Structure formats: C-alpha cells, structure tokens
GROMACS .gro file of C-alpha atoms in nm:
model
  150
    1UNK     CA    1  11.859   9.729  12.940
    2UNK     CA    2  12.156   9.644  12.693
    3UNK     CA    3  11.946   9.358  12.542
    4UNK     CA    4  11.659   9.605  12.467
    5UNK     CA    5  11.932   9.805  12.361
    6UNK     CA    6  12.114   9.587  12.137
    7UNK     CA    7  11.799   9.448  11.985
    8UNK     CA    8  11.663   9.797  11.877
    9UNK     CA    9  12.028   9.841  11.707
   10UNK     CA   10  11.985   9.529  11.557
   11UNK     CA   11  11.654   9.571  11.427
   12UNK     CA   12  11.693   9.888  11.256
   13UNK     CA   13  12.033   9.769  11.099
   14UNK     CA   14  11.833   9.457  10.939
   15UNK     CA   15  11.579   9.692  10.839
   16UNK     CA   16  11.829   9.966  10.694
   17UNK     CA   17  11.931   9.700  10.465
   18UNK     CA   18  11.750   9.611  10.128
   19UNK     CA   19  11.705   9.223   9.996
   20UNK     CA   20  11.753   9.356   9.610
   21UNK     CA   21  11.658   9.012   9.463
   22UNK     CA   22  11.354   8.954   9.686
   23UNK     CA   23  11.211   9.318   9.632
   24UNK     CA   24  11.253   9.324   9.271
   25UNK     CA   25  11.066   9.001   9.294
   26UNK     CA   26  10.797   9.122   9.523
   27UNK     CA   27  10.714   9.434   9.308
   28UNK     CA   28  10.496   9.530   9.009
   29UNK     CA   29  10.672   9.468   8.678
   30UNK     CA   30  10.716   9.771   8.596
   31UNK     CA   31  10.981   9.846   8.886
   32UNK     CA   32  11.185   9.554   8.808
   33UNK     CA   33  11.459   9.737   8.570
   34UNK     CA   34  11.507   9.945   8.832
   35UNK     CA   35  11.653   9.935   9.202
   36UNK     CA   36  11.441   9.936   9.502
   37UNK     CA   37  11.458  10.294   9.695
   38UNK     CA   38  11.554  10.217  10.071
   39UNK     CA   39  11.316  10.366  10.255
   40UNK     CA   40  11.484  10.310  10.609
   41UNK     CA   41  11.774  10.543  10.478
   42UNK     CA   42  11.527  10.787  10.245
   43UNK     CA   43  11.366  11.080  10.345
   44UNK     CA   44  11.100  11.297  10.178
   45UNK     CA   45  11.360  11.529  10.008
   46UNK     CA   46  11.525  11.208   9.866
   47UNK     CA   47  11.221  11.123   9.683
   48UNK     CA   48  11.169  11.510   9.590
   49UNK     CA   49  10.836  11.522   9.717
   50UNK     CA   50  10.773  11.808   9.982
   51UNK     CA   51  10.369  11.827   9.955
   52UNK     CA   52  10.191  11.610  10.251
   53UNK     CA   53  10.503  11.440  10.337
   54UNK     CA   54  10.644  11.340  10.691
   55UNK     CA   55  11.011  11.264  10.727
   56UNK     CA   56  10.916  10.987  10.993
   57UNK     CA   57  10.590  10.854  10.858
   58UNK     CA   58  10.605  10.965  10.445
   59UNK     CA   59  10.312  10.992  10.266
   60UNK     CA   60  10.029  11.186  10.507
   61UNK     CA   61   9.731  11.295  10.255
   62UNK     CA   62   9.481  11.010  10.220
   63UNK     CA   63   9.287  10.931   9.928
   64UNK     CA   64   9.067  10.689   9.792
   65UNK     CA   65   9.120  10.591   9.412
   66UNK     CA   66   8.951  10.310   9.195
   67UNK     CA   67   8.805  10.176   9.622
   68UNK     CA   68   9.183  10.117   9.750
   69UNK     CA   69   9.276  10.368  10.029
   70UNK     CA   70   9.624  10.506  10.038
   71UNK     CA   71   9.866  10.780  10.155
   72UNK     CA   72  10.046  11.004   9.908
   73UNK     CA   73  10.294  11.261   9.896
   74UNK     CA   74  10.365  11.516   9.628
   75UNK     CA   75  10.621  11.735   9.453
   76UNK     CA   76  10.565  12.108   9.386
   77UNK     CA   77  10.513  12.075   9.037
   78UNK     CA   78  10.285  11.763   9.090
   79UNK     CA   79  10.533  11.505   8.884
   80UNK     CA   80  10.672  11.332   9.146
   81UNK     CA   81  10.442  11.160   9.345
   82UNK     CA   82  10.530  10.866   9.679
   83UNK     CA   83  10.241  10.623   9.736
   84UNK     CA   84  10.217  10.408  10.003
   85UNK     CA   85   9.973  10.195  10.211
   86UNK     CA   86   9.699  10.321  10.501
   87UNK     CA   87   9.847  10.242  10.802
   88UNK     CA   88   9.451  10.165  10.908
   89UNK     CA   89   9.457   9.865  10.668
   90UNK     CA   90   9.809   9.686  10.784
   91UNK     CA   91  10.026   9.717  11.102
   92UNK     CA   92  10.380   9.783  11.078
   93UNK     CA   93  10.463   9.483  11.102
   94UNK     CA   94  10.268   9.291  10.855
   95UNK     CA   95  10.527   9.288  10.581
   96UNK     CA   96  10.311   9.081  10.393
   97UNK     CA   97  10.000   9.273  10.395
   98UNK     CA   98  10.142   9.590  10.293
   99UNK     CA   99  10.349   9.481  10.021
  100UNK     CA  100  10.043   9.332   9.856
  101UNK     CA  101   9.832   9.668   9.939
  102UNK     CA  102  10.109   9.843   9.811
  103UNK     CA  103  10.076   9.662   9.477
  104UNK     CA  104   9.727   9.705   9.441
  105UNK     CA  105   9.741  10.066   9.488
  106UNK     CA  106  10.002  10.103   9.270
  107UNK     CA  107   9.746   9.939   9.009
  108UNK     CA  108   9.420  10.159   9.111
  109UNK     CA  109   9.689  10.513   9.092
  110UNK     CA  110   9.837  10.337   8.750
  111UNK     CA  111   9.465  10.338   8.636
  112UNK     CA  112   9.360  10.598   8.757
  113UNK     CA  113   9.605  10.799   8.571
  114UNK     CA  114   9.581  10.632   8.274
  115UNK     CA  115   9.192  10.752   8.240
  116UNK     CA  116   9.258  11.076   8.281
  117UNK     CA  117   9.595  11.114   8.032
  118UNK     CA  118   9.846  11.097   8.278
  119UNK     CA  119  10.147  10.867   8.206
  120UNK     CA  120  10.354  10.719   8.473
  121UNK     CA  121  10.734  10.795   8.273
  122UNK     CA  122  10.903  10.569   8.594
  123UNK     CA  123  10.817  10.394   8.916
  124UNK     CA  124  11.049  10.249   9.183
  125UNK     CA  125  10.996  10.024   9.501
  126UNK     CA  126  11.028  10.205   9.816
  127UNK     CA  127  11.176   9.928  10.003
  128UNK     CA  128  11.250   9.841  10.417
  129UNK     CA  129  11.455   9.470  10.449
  130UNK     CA  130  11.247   9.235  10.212
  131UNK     CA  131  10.917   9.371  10.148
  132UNK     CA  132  10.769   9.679   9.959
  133UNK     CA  133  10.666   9.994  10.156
  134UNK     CA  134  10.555  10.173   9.864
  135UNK     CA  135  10.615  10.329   9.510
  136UNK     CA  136  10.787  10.624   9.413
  137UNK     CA  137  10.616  10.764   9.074
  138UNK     CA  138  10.743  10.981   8.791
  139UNK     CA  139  10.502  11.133   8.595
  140UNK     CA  140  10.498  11.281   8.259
  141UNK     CA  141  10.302  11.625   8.396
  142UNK     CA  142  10.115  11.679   8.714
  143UNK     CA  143   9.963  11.424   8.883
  144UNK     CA  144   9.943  11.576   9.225
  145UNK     CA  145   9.711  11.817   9.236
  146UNK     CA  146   9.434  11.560   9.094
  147UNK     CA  147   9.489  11.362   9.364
  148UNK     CA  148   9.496  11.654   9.628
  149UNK     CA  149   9.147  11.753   9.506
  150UNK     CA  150   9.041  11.355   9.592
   0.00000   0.00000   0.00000
C-alpha cells in the first residue's frame, strides 16, 4: 500500500510540474512568447472560462471544425475560449498523440476563425510535465457562441 501510495504522490508531483523549454518547443509558434499555462495546477476559473467546462476534465462541449474533433470551453462573453483534444482520439497517457492533436486543432479553430473575422489577440499552451494538453485562446470578440452552435 505505501508504494501505490508513494507512486501516486510522485506521479502527480512530476506532472504538477511544467518542462518550460520543452513545451515552448512542442507548441504552435504563436505560443512561444508566452509561458505555458500548467494545467495540473489550473482550473476552469483560472482560464476564465465557465461555459462547458469541468474542473476535473476541462473542456466538455465537442465540436467538429475544419474535420478535427475537439473539446472546448467558453467564457460568458465568448472571448475566452480553452481547446483541447477528444479524449476518444488519444488516451491519457499518450503524451505524444495529444500534443500533436492539440496542434492541429489549434490550426483548424485558428482557421476557422480567421474565415469568419474572428482574430485570435493571444494563445497560450495549457501544459501537464512536457507535453501540450491544450490552448487557451483570446479573442478579439466572441468566438464562443459560433462554436456552441457547431
């Protein structure tokens, strides 16, 4: 029982903690003036998003944009908005997998927006230990209730 113990304690201190350099490296370009978001520590209120947002699992709402499947979360006035991967499409833990889902969702929602005169003003890596668990966006008006109607 301690060794279960300990390695539980273990595991979420390693995961608690952010690898900076790696994450900045891992992420779109357009994160990397900015630091990474821990998302082991961060909870829905941290990211200001309180539409379709769990404090254990973030993002809840699922949408389809530009064929890549993600879950997103939402502030009231629609200019925040959290992305991150379908649990369906990597398990938690295939670091790899969703970092590079997370990527190309952050591309299809970047598009996306950009066809329909939205502009993304910020994003920032929502990061766990060394890989990406999704992208916190800041957008110039509402962006969120597009997506809800998805």
């Amino acid at each position: 029982m301690k060794k279960i113990l300990f390695v539980s304690i273990v595991g979420m201190v390693l995961t608690a903690c952010v690898n900076v350099q790696a994450v900045k490296s891992l992420s779109v370009e357009d994160t990397r003036n900015s630091d990474p978001i821990n998302g082991a520590t961060a909870g829905c209120s941290s990211f200001g998003v309180s539409k379709d947002c769990n404090i254990i699992s973030g993002a809840t709402r699922v949408v389809s944009i530009e064929g890549s499947k993600m879950r997103i979360a939402g502030s009231e006035d629609g200019r925040t908005v959290m992305i991150m991967h379908d649990s369906d499409e990597c398990g938690i833990t295939e670091t790899d997998c969703q970092t590079n889902v997370n990527n190309r969702n952050y591309a299809a929602i970047k598009k996306f927006y950009s066809s329909i005169g939205v502009s993304i003003s910020s994003v920032r890596a929502i990061a766990a230990a060394d890989f990406i668990g999704g992208y916190s966006l800041t957008l110039d008006n509402d962006g969120y209730s597009v997506l809800e109607k998805l």
